Amino acid sequence: MSCGISKAGFLEQEAPRLENWLNKNQHGQMSYMENNFDKRLNPTLLVDDAKSVVSLLLNYYPSEMQNPESYKISKYAYGQDYHFVIKEKLKELLFSIQSTIGEVSGRAFVDSAPILDKAWAAKSGLGWIGKNSNLLTQQVGSFYFIAELIIDLELEYDYATTDHCGTCTACIDACPTEAIVAPYIVDGSKCISYFTIELKENIPAEMKEKFDDWAFGCDICQDVCPWNKFSKPHKEPLFNPNPELLSMSKKDLEEITEETFKVVFKNSAVKRTKFEGLKRNIEFLK
């Protein structure tokens, strides 16, 4: 786990970017992105008397991959749902801070509130936001979750790092749906992850043959990123996949029953799309 700290306050540079992204409807049907615009940019509106944003990264890069002939599941969803795993760790960290320092108030966030987590992680020097809009690091690439503790404690603050994407356009060139519409700008409504997870209706017919067998999420822009050559397997047992998932063939997934779905994806983020959603995605890929 990596940790960086920034001073809580208004994210001045992010405000026009977020407004522009929303105005262009690049969030598609993710209407929740329109809510709490001010809170999304200012954590002091989320936590009373907030002074510091403690950003944390937790690696999820797996040691074993799925059967390469199967329909693909995004690596972050191999193991148990990260929301629950990380929330527990953050509670422990806050308790540890309180035990050491005394009365400290704060809240833990894991993708669970209107927070621009990548912006905060970049501000605290944990990496830079790459052309694929993911947070990248020179040490371990980008296969990790981002979480925050927002607390009412003044701390020493870290500094942002520099951008190391250079002239590379690997992620832009590799995206089969052309969702990376310009360097550093992703049209969420064109992303395979959006279609396979967020979209509740039928996947548009014009996307046929463009999904490269991704049935839940998509890792293409991360898989091709040169910085991910430095990815190392995680050490969190709760992120280990059900062995059955790794061995499943296309036929196994095409014929998956709701009972098997509940066993293989028990406590997994794949449950977000539900059994019907996964079946819809697989039917679309056939």
Coordinates of N, CA and C in Angstrom, one line a residue, residues 78-277:
Y78 N -11.5 -9.9 -10.0 CA -11.2 -11.3 -9.8 C -11.6 -11.8 -8.3
G79 N -11.2 -11.0 -7.4 CA -11.4 -11.4 -6.0 C -12.6 -10.8 -5.3
Q80 N -12.6 -10.6 -4.0 CA -13.7 -10.0 -3.3 C -13.8 -8.5 -3.6
D81 N -15.0 -8.0 -3.5 CA -15.3 -6.6 -3.8 C -14.4 -5.7 -3.0
Y82 N -13.7 -4.9 -3.7 CA -12.7 -4.0 -3.1 C -13.3 -3.0 -2.1
H83 N -14.6 -2.6 -2.3 CA -15.2 -1.7 -1.4 C -15.1 -2.2 0.0
F84 N -15.5 -3.4 0.2 CA -15.5 -4.0 1.6 C -14.2 -4.3 2.1
V85 N -13.3 -4.8 1.3 CA -11.9 -5.1 1.7 C -11.2 -3.9 2.2
I86 N -11.2 -2.8 1.4 CA -10.5 -1.6 1.7 C -11.1 -0.8 2.8
K87 N -12.5 -0.8 2.9 CA -13.1 0.0 3.9 C -12.7 -0.5 5.3
E88 N -12.5 -1.8 5.4 CA -12.1 -2.4 6.7 C -10.7 -1.9 7.1
K89 N -9.8 -1.9 6.0 CA -8.4 -1.5 6.3 C -8.4 0.0 6.6
L90 N -9.2 0.8 6.0 CA -9.3 2.3 6.3 C -9.8 2.5 7.8
K91 N -10.7 1.7 8.2 CA -11.2 1.8 9.5 C -10.1 1.5 10.5
E92 N -9.4 0.5 10.2 CA -8.2 0.1 11.1 C -7.2 1.3 11.1
L93 N -6.9 1.9 10.0 CA -5.9 3.0 9.9 C -6.4 4.1 10.7
L94 N -7.7 4.5 10.6 CA -8.2 5.6 11.4 C -8.2 5.3 12.9
F95 N -8.5 4.1 13.3 CA -8.4 3.7 14.7 C -7.0 3.8 15.2
S96 N -6.0 3.4 14.3 CA -4.6 3.4 14.7 C -4.2 4.9 14.9
I97 N -4.6 5.8 14.0 CA -4.3 7.2 14.1 C -4.8 7.8 15.4
Q98 N -6.1 7.4 15.7 CA -6.8 7.9 16.9 C -6.1 7.3 18.2
S99 N -5.6 6.1 18.1 CA -5.0 5.5 19.3 C -3.6 6.1 19.5
T100 N -3.0 6.6 18.5 CA -1.6 7.1 18.6 C -1.7 8.6 18.9
I101 N -2.6 9.3 18.3 CA -2.6 10.8 18.4 C -3.7 11.3 19.4
G102 N -4.8 10.6 19.4 CA -5.9 11.1 20.2 C -7.1 11.4 19.4
E103 N -7.9 12.4 19.8 CA -9.1 12.7 19.1 C -8.9 13.2 17.7
V104 N -9.2 12.3 16.7 CA -9.1 12.7 15.3 C -10.4 12.3 14.6
S105 N -11.1 13.2 14.0 CA -12.4 12.9 13.3 C -12.1 12.7 11.8
G106 N -12.8 11.9 11.2 CA -12.7 11.7 9.7 C -13.6 10.7 9.2
R107 N -13.5 10.5 7.9 CA -14.3 9.5 7.2 C -13.5 8.8 6.2
A108 N -13.8 7.5 6.0 CA -13.1 6.7 5.0 C -14.0 6.6 3.7
F109 N -13.3 6.7 2.6 CA -14.0 6.7 1.3 C -13.4 5.7 0.3
V110 N -14.2 4.8 -0.2 CA -13.7 3.8 -1.2 C -14.7 3.9 -2.4
D111 N -14.4 4.8 -3.3 CA -15.3 4.9 -4.5 C -16.8 5.0 -4.0
S112 N -17.0 5.5 -2.9 CA -18.4 5.5 -2.3 C -19.0 6.8 -2.0
A113 N -18.4 7.9 -2.5 CA -18.9 9.2 -2.3 C -18.4 10.1 -3.5
P114 N -18.9 11.3 -3.6 CA -18.5 12.1 -4.7 C -17.1 12.7 -4.5
I115 N -16.1 11.9 -4.7 CA -14.7 12.4 -4.5 C -13.9 12.1 -5.8
L116 N -13.1 13.0 -6.2 CA -12.2 12.8 -7.4 C -10.9 12.1 -6.9
D117 N -11.0 10.8 -6.7 CA -9.9 10.1 -6.0 C -8.6 10.2 -6.8
K118 N -8.7 10.1 -8.1 CA -7.4 10.1 -8.9 C -6.7 11.5 -8.8
A119 N -7.6 12.6 -8.8 CA -7.0 13.9 -8.7 C -6.3 14.1 -7.3
W120 N -6.9 13.6 -6.3 CA -6.3 13.7 -4.9 C -5.0 12.9 -4.8
A121 N -5.1 11.7 -5.4 CA -3.9 10.8 -5.4 C -2.7 11.5 -6.1
A122 N -3.0 12.1 -7.3 CA -2.0 12.8 -8.1 C -1.5 14.0 -7.3
K123 N -2.4 14.8 -6.7 CA -2.0 15.9 -5.9 C -1.1 15.6 -4.7
S124 N -1.2 14.4 -4.2 CA -0.4 13.9 -3.1 C 0.9 13.2 -3.5
G125 N 1.1 13.2 -4.8 CA 2.4 12.7 -5.3 C 2.5 11.2 -5.6
L126 N 1.3 10.5 -5.5 CA 1.3 9.1 -5.7 C 1.5 8.6 -7.1
G127 N 1.3 9.5 -8.1 CA 1.4 9.2 -9.5 C 0.9 10.4 -10.3
W128 N 0.8 10.2 -11.6 CA 0.2 11.2 -12.4 C -0.9 10.6 -13.2
I129 N -1.9 11.5 -13.6 CA -3.0 11.0 -14.4 C -2.6 10.9 -15.9
G130 N -2.6 9.6 -16.4 CA -2.1 9.3 -17.7 C -3.1 9.7 -18.8
K131 N -2.7 9.4 -20.0 CA -3.5 9.8 -21.2 C -4.8 8.9 -21.2
N132 N -4.8 7.8 -20.5 CA -6.0 6.9 -20.4 C -6.9 7.3 -19.2
S133 N -6.5 8.4 -18.6 CA -7.2 9.0 -17.4 C -7.0 8.1 -16.1
N134 N -6.2 7.1 -16.2 CA -5.8 6.3 -15.0 C -4.6 7.0 -14.2
L135 N -4.5 6.7 -13.0 CA -3.4 7.2 -12.2 C -2.2 6.2 -12.5
L136 N -1.1 6.7 -13.0 CA 0.0 5.9 -13.3 C 1.2 6.1 -12.3
T137 N 2.0 5.1 -12.0 CA 3.2 5.3 -11.2 C 4.4 4.6 -12.0
Q138 N 5.5 5.2 -11.8 CA 6.7 4.6 -12.4 C 7.1 3.3 -11.7
Q139 N 6.7 3.1 -10.5 CA 7.1 1.9 -9.7 C 6.3 0.7 -10.1
V140 N 5.0 0.8 -10.1 CA 4.1 -0.4 -10.2 C 3.0 -0.2 -11.3
G141 N 3.1 0.8 -12.1 CA 2.0 0.9 -13.1 C 0.7 1.4 -12.6
S142 N -0.4 0.8 -12.9 CA -1.7 1.4 -12.6 C -2.7 0.4 -12.1
F143 N -2.4 -0.9 -11.8 CA -3.3 -1.8 -11.4 C -3.5 -1.8 -9.8
Y144 N -4.2 -0.7 -9.3 CA -4.4 -0.6 -7.9 C -5.7 0.2 -7.7
F145 N -6.3 0.0 -6.5 CA -7.4 0.8 -6.1 C -7.0 2.0 -5.4
I146 N -7.8 3.0 -5.4 CA -7.5 4.3 -4.7 C -8.6 4.5 -3.7
A147 N -8.2 4.9 -2.5 CA -9.1 5.2 -1.4 C -8.6 6.4 -0.6
E148 N -9.5 7.0 0.2 CA -9.1 8.2 1.0 C -9.6 8.1 2.4
L149 N -8.8 8.7 3.3 CA -9.2 9.1 4.6 C -9.2 10.6 4.6
I150 N -10.4 11.2 4.9 CA -10.4 12.7 5.0 C -10.5 13.0 6.5
I151 N -9.6 13.7 7.1 CA -9.5 13.9 8.5 C -9.3 15.4 8.9
D152 N -9.6 15.7 10.2 CA -9.6 17.1 10.6 C -8.2 17.3 11.3
L153 N -7.2 16.8 10.7 CA -5.8 16.9 11.3 C -4.9 17.6 10.3
E154 N -4.2 18.6 10.7 CA -3.2 19.2 9.9 C -1.9 18.3 9.8
L155 N -1.4 18.0 8.6 CA -0.3 17.1 8.5 C 0.7 17.8 7.5
E156 N 1.9 17.2 7.4 CA 2.8 17.6 6.4 C 2.3 17.1 5.0
Y157 N 2.4 18.0 4.0 CA 1.8 17.6 2.7 C 2.8 17.2 1.7
D158 N 2.4 16.3 0.8 CA 3.3 15.8 -0.3 C 3.1 16.7 -1.5
Y159 N 4.0 16.5 -2.5 CA 4.0 17.3 -3.7 C 3.6 16.5 -4.9
A160 N 2.9 17.1 -5.8 CA 2.6 16.3 -7.1 C 3.9 15.9 -7.8
T161 N 3.8 14.8 -8.5 CA 4.9 14.4 -9.3 C 4.7 14.8 -10.8
T162 N 5.7 14.5 -11.7 CA 5.6 15.0 -13.0 C 5.0 13.9 -13.9
D163 N 4.5 14.3 -15.1 CA 3.9 13.4 -16.1 C 5.0 12.6 -16.8
H164 N 4.8 11.3 -16.9 CA 5.8 10.5 -17.6 C 5.2 9.7 -18.8
C165 N 4.1 10.3 -19.4 CA 3.6 9.6 -20.5 C 4.4 9.9 -21.8
G166 N 5.0 11.1 -21.8 CA 5.8 11.5 -23.0 C 5.0 11.5 -24.3
T167 N 5.6 10.9 -25.3 CA 4.9 10.9 -26.6 C 4.1 9.6 -26.8
C168 N 4.1 8.8 -25.9 CA 3.4 7.5 -26.0 C 1.9 7.6 -26.2
T169 N 1.4 6.9 -27.2 CA -0.1 6.9 -27.4 C -0.6 5.5 -27.4
A170 N 0.0 4.6 -26.8 CA -0.4 3.1 -26.8 C -1.8 3.0 -26.4
C171 N -2.2 3.6 -25.3 CA -3.6 3.4 -24.8 C -4.6 4.0 -25.8
I172 N -4.3 5.1 -26.4 CA -5.2 5.8 -27.4 C -5.4 4.9 -28.6
D173 N -4.3 4.4 -29.1 CA -4.2 3.5 -30.3 C -4.9 2.2 -30.1
A174 N -4.9 1.7 -28.8 CA -5.4 0.3 -28.6 C -6.9 0.2 -28.3
C175 N -7.5 1.4 -27.9 CA -8.9 1.3 -27.4 C -9.8 1.0 -28.6
P176 N -10.5 -0.2 -28.6 CA -11.3 -0.6 -29.7 C -12.5 0.3 -30.0
T177 N -13.0 1.0 -28.9 CA -14.2 1.8 -29.1 C -13.9 3.3 -29.2
E178 N -12.6 3.6 -29.3 CA -12.1 5.0 -29.4 C -12.7 5.9 -28.3
A179 N -12.7 5.3 -27.1 CA -13.2 6.0 -25.9 C -12.3 7.1 -25.5
I180 N -10.9 7.0 -25.7 CA -10.0 8.0 -25.3 C -10.0 9.0 -26.5
V181 N -10.9 10.0 -26.4 CA -11.1 10.9 -27.5 C -10.0 11.9 -27.7
A182 N -9.2 12.1 -26.7 CA -8.0 13.0 -26.8 C -7.1 12.6 -25.6
P183 N -5.8 12.9 -25.7 CA -5.0 12.6 -24.5 C -5.6 13.2 -23.3
Y184 N -5.7 12.3 -22.2 CA -6.2 12.7 -20.9 C -7.7 12.8 -20.8
I185 N -8.4 12.6 -22.0 CA -9.9 12.7 -21.9 C -10.5 11.4 -22.4
V186 N -11.3 10.8 -21.5 CA -12.0 9.6 -21.8 C -13.5 9.9 -21.9
D187 N -14.1 9.5 -23.0 CA -15.6 9.6 -23.1 C -16.1 8.4 -22.5
G188 N -16.6 8.5 -21.2 CA -17.1 7.4 -20.5 C -18.2 6.6 -21.2
S189 N -19.0 7.3 -22.0 CA -20.1 6.7 -22.6 C -19.7 5.8 -23.8
K190 N -18.4 5.8 -24.1 CA -17.9 5.0 -25.2 C -17.0 3.8 -24.7
C191 N -16.8 3.8 -23.4 CA -15.9 2.8 -22.8 C -16.6 1.4 -22.6
I192 N -15.8 0.4 -22.9 CA -16.3 -1.0 -22.7 C -16.8 -1.2 -21.3
S193 N -16.1 -0.7 -20.3 CA -16.5 -0.8 -18.9 C -17.9 -0.2 -18.7
Y194 N -18.1 0.9 -19.3 CA -19.4 1.5 -19.2 C -20.5 0.6 -19.8
F195 N -20.3 0.1 -21.0 CA -21.3 -0.7 -21.6 C -21.6 -2.0 -20.9
T196 N -20.5 -2.6 -20.3 CA -20.7 -3.9 -19.7 C -21.1 -3.8 -18.2
I197 N -21.0 -2.6 -17.6 CA -21.3 -2.5 -16.1 C -22.4 -1.5 -15.9
E198 N -22.2 -0.3 -16.4 CA -23.1 0.9 -16.1 C -24.4 0.9 -16.9
L199 N -24.3 0.5 -18.2 CA -25.5 0.6 -19.1 C -26.5 -0.4 -18.7
K200 N -27.7 0.0 -18.4 CA -28.8 -0.9 -18.0 C -29.6 -1.5 -19.2
E201 N -29.6 -0.8 -20.3 CA -30.3 -1.3 -21.4 C -29.5 -2.1 -22.4
N202 N -30.0 -2.4 -23.6 CA -29.2 -3.2 -24.5 C -28.0 -2.4 -25.0
I203 N -26.9 -3.2 -25.3 CA -25.7 -2.5 -25.8 C -25.9 -2.2 -27.3
P204 N -25.6 -0.9 -27.7 CA -25.9 -0.5 -29.1 C -25.2 -1.5 -30.1
A205 N -26.0 -1.7 -31.2 CA -25.6 -2.7 -32.2 C -24.3 -2.3 -32.9
E206 N -24.0 -1.0 -32.9 CA -22.8 -0.5 -33.6 C -21.5 -0.9 -32.9
M207 N -21.7 -1.4 -31.6 CA -20.5 -1.8 -30.8 C -20.1 -3.2 -31.1
K208 N -21.0 -3.9 -31.8 CA -20.7 -5.4 -32.1 C -19.3 -5.5 -32.7
E209 N -18.6 -6.6 -32.3 CA -17.3 -6.9 -32.8 C -16.2 -6.0 -32.2
K210 N -16.5 -5.0 -31.3 CA -15.5 -4.1 -30.8 C -15.1 -4.3 -29.4
F211 N -15.6 -5.4 -28.8 CA -15.4 -5.6 -27.4 C -14.2 -6.5 -27.0
D212 N -13.7 -7.1 -28.0 CA -12.5 -8.0 -27.8 C -12.7 -9.0 -26.7
D213 N -14.0 -9.5 -26.6 CA -14.3 -10.6 -25.6 C -14.4 -10.1 -24.2
W214 N -14.5 -8.8 -23.9 CA -14.6 -8.3 -22.6 C -16.1 -8.4 -22.1
A215 N -16.3 -9.3 -21.1 CA -17.7 -9.5 -20.6 C -18.0 -8.6 -19.4
F216 N -17.0 -8.2 -18.6 CA -17.2 -7.3 -17.5 C -16.0 -6.4 -17.4
G217 N -16.2 -5.1 -17.6 CA -15.1 -4.2 -17.5 C -14.1 -4.3 -18.7
C218 N -13.0 -3.7 -18.6 CA -12.0 -3.7 -19.7 C -10.7 -3.3 -19.1
D219 N -9.6 -4.0 -19.5 CA -8.2 -3.6 -19.0 C -7.3 -3.2 -20.2
I220 N -7.9 -3.0 -21.4 CA -7.0 -2.8 -22.6 C -6.0 -1.7 -22.4
C221 N -6.6 -0.5 -22.0 CA -5.7 0.7 -21.9 C -4.6 0.5 -20.8
Q222 N -4.9 -0.3 -19.9 CA -3.9 -0.6 -18.8 C -2.9 -1.7 -19.3
D223 N -3.4 -2.7 -19.9 CA -2.6 -3.8 -20.4 C -1.5 -3.4 -21.4
V224 N -1.8 -2.3 -22.2 CA -0.9 -1.9 -23.2 C 0.1 -0.8 -22.7
C225 N -0.2 -0.3 -21.5 CA 0.6 0.8 -21.0 C 2.0 0.3 -20.6
P226 N 3.0 0.9 -21.1 CA 4.4 0.5 -20.8 C 4.7 0.5 -19.3
W227 N 4.1 1.3 -18.6 CA 4.4 1.4 -17.1 C 3.9 0.1 -16.4
N228 N 3.0 -0.6 -17.0 CA 2.5 -1.8 -16.4 C 3.4 -3.0 -16.5
K229 N 4.5 -2.8 -17.2 CA 5.5 -3.8 -17.3 C 6.1 -4.1 -15.9
F230 N 5.9 -3.0 -15.0 CA 6.4 -3.1 -13.6 C 5.4 -3.6 -12.6
S231 N 4.3 -4.0 -13.1 CA 3.2 -4.5 -12.2 C 3.7 -5.8 -11.5
K232 N 3.5 -5.9 -10.2 CA 3.8 -7.0 -9.4 C 2.6 -7.6 -8.7
P233 N 2.5 -8.9 -8.6 CA 1.3 -9.5 -8.0 C 1.0 -9.0 -6.6
H234 N -0.3 -8.8 -6.3 CA -0.7 -8.3 -5.0 C -0.4 -9.4 -3.9
K235 N -0.5 -9.0 -2.6 CA -0.3 -9.9 -1.5 C -1.6 -10.0 -0.6
E236 N -2.7 -9.6 -1.2 CA -3.9 -9.6 -0.4 C -4.8 -10.9 -0.7
P237 N -4.8 -11.8 0.2 CA -5.6 -13.1 -0.1 C -7.0 -12.8 -0.5
L238 N -7.7 -11.8 0.0 CA -9.1 -11.5 -0.3 C -9.3 -11.2 -1.8
F239 N -8.2 -10.8 -2.5 CA -8.3 -10.4 -3.9 C -8.0 -11.6 -4.8
N240 N -7.7 -12.8 -4.2 CA -7.4 -14.0 -5.0 C -8.8 -14.5 -5.6
P241 N -8.7 -14.9 -6.8 CA -10.0 -15.3 -7.5 C -10.4 -16.7 -7.1
N242 N -11.7 -17.0 -7.3 CA -12.2 -18.3 -7.2 C -11.5 -19.1 -8.3
P243 N -10.8 -20.2 -8.0 CA -10.1 -21.0 -9.0 C -11.0 -21.4 -10.2
E244 N -12.3 -21.5 -9.9 CA -13.2 -21.9 -11.0 C -13.3 -20.8 -12.1
L245 N -13.2 -19.5 -11.6 CA -13.2 -18.4 -12.6 C -12.0 -18.5 -13.6
L246 N -10.9 -18.8 -13.1 CA -9.7 -18.9 -13.9 C -9.7 -20.0 -15.0
S247 N -10.4 -21.0 -14.7 CA -10.4 -22.2 -15.6 C -11.6 -22.2 -16.5
M248 N -12.6 -21.3 -16.3 CA -13.8 -21.3 -17.1 C -13.6 -21.0 -18.6
S249 N -14.2 -21.7 -19.5 CA -14.1 -21.5 -20.9 C -15.2 -20.6 -21.3
K250 N -15.2 -20.2 -22.6 CA -16.3 -19.5 -23.2 C -17.7 -20.2 -23.0
K251 N -17.6 -21.5 -23.3 CA -18.8 -22.4 -23.2 C -19.3 -22.4 -21.8
D252 N -18.4 -22.5 -20.8 CA -18.8 -22.5 -19.4 C -19.6 -21.2 -19.0
L253 N -19.0 -20.1 -19.5 CA -19.7 -18.8 -19.2 C -21.0 -18.6 -20.0
E254 N -21.0 -19.1 -21.2 CA -22.3 -19.0 -22.0 C -23.4 -19.8 -21.3
E255 N -23.0 -20.9 -20.6 CA -24.0 -21.8 -20.0 C -24.1 -21.6 -18.5
I256 N -23.5 -20.6 -18.0 CA -23.5 -20.4 -16.5 C -24.9 -20.2 -16.0
T257 N -25.2 -20.9 -14.9 CA -26.5 -20.8 -14.2 C -26.4 -19.8 -13.1
E258 N -27.5 -19.3 -12.6 CA -27.5 -18.3 -11.6 C -26.9 -18.9 -10.3
E259 N -27.1 -20.2 -10.1 CA -26.4 -20.8 -8.9 C -24.9 -20.8 -9.0
T260 N -24.4 -21.1 -10.2 CA -22.9 -21.1 -10.4 C -22.4 -19.6 -10.3
F261 N -23.2 -18.7 -10.9 CA -22.8 -17.3 -10.8 C -22.6 -16.8 -9.4
K262 N -23.6 -17.3 -8.5 CA -23.5 -16.8 -7.1 C -22.3 -17.4 -6.4
V263 N -21.9 -18.6 -6.8 CA -20.7 -19.3 -6.1 C -19.4 -18.6 -6.6
V264 N -19.3 -18.6 -8.0 CA -18.0 -18.1 -8.6 C -17.8 -16.6 -8.3
F265 N -18.9 -15.8 -8.3 CA -18.7 -14.4 -8.1 C -19.2 -13.9 -6.7
K266 N -19.2 -14.8 -5.7 CA -19.6 -14.5 -4.4 C -18.8 -13.3 -3.9
N267 N -19.4 -12.3 -3.4 CA -18.7 -11.1 -2.9 C -17.8 -10.4 -3.9
S268 N -18.0 -10.7 -5.2 CA -17.2 -10.0 -6.2 C -17.9 -8.8 -6.8
A269 N -17.1 -7.9 -7.3 CA -17.6 -6.7 -8.0 C -18.5 -7.0 -9.2
V270 N -18.3 -8.3 -9.7 CA -19.1 -8.7 -10.9 C -20.6 -8.7 -10.6
K271 N -20.9 -8.8 -9.3 CA -22.3 -8.9 -8.9 C -23.0 -7.5 -9.2
R272 N -22.2 -6.5 -9.4 CA -22.8 -5.2 -9.7 C -23.6 -5.2 -11.0
T273 N -23.2 -6.0 -12.0 CA -23.9 -6.1 -13.2 C -25.0 -7.2 -13.2
K274 N -25.0 -7.9 -12.1 CA -26.0 -9.0 -11.8 C -25.9 -10.1 -12.8
F275 N -26.5 -11.2 -12.5 CA -26.5 -12.4 -13.4 C -27.1 -12.0 -14.8
E276 N -28.2 -11.3 -14.8 CA -28.8 -10.9 -16.1 C -27.9 -10.0 -16.9
G277 N -27.2 -9.1 -16.3 CA -26.2 -8.2 -17.0 C -25.1 -9.0 -17.6

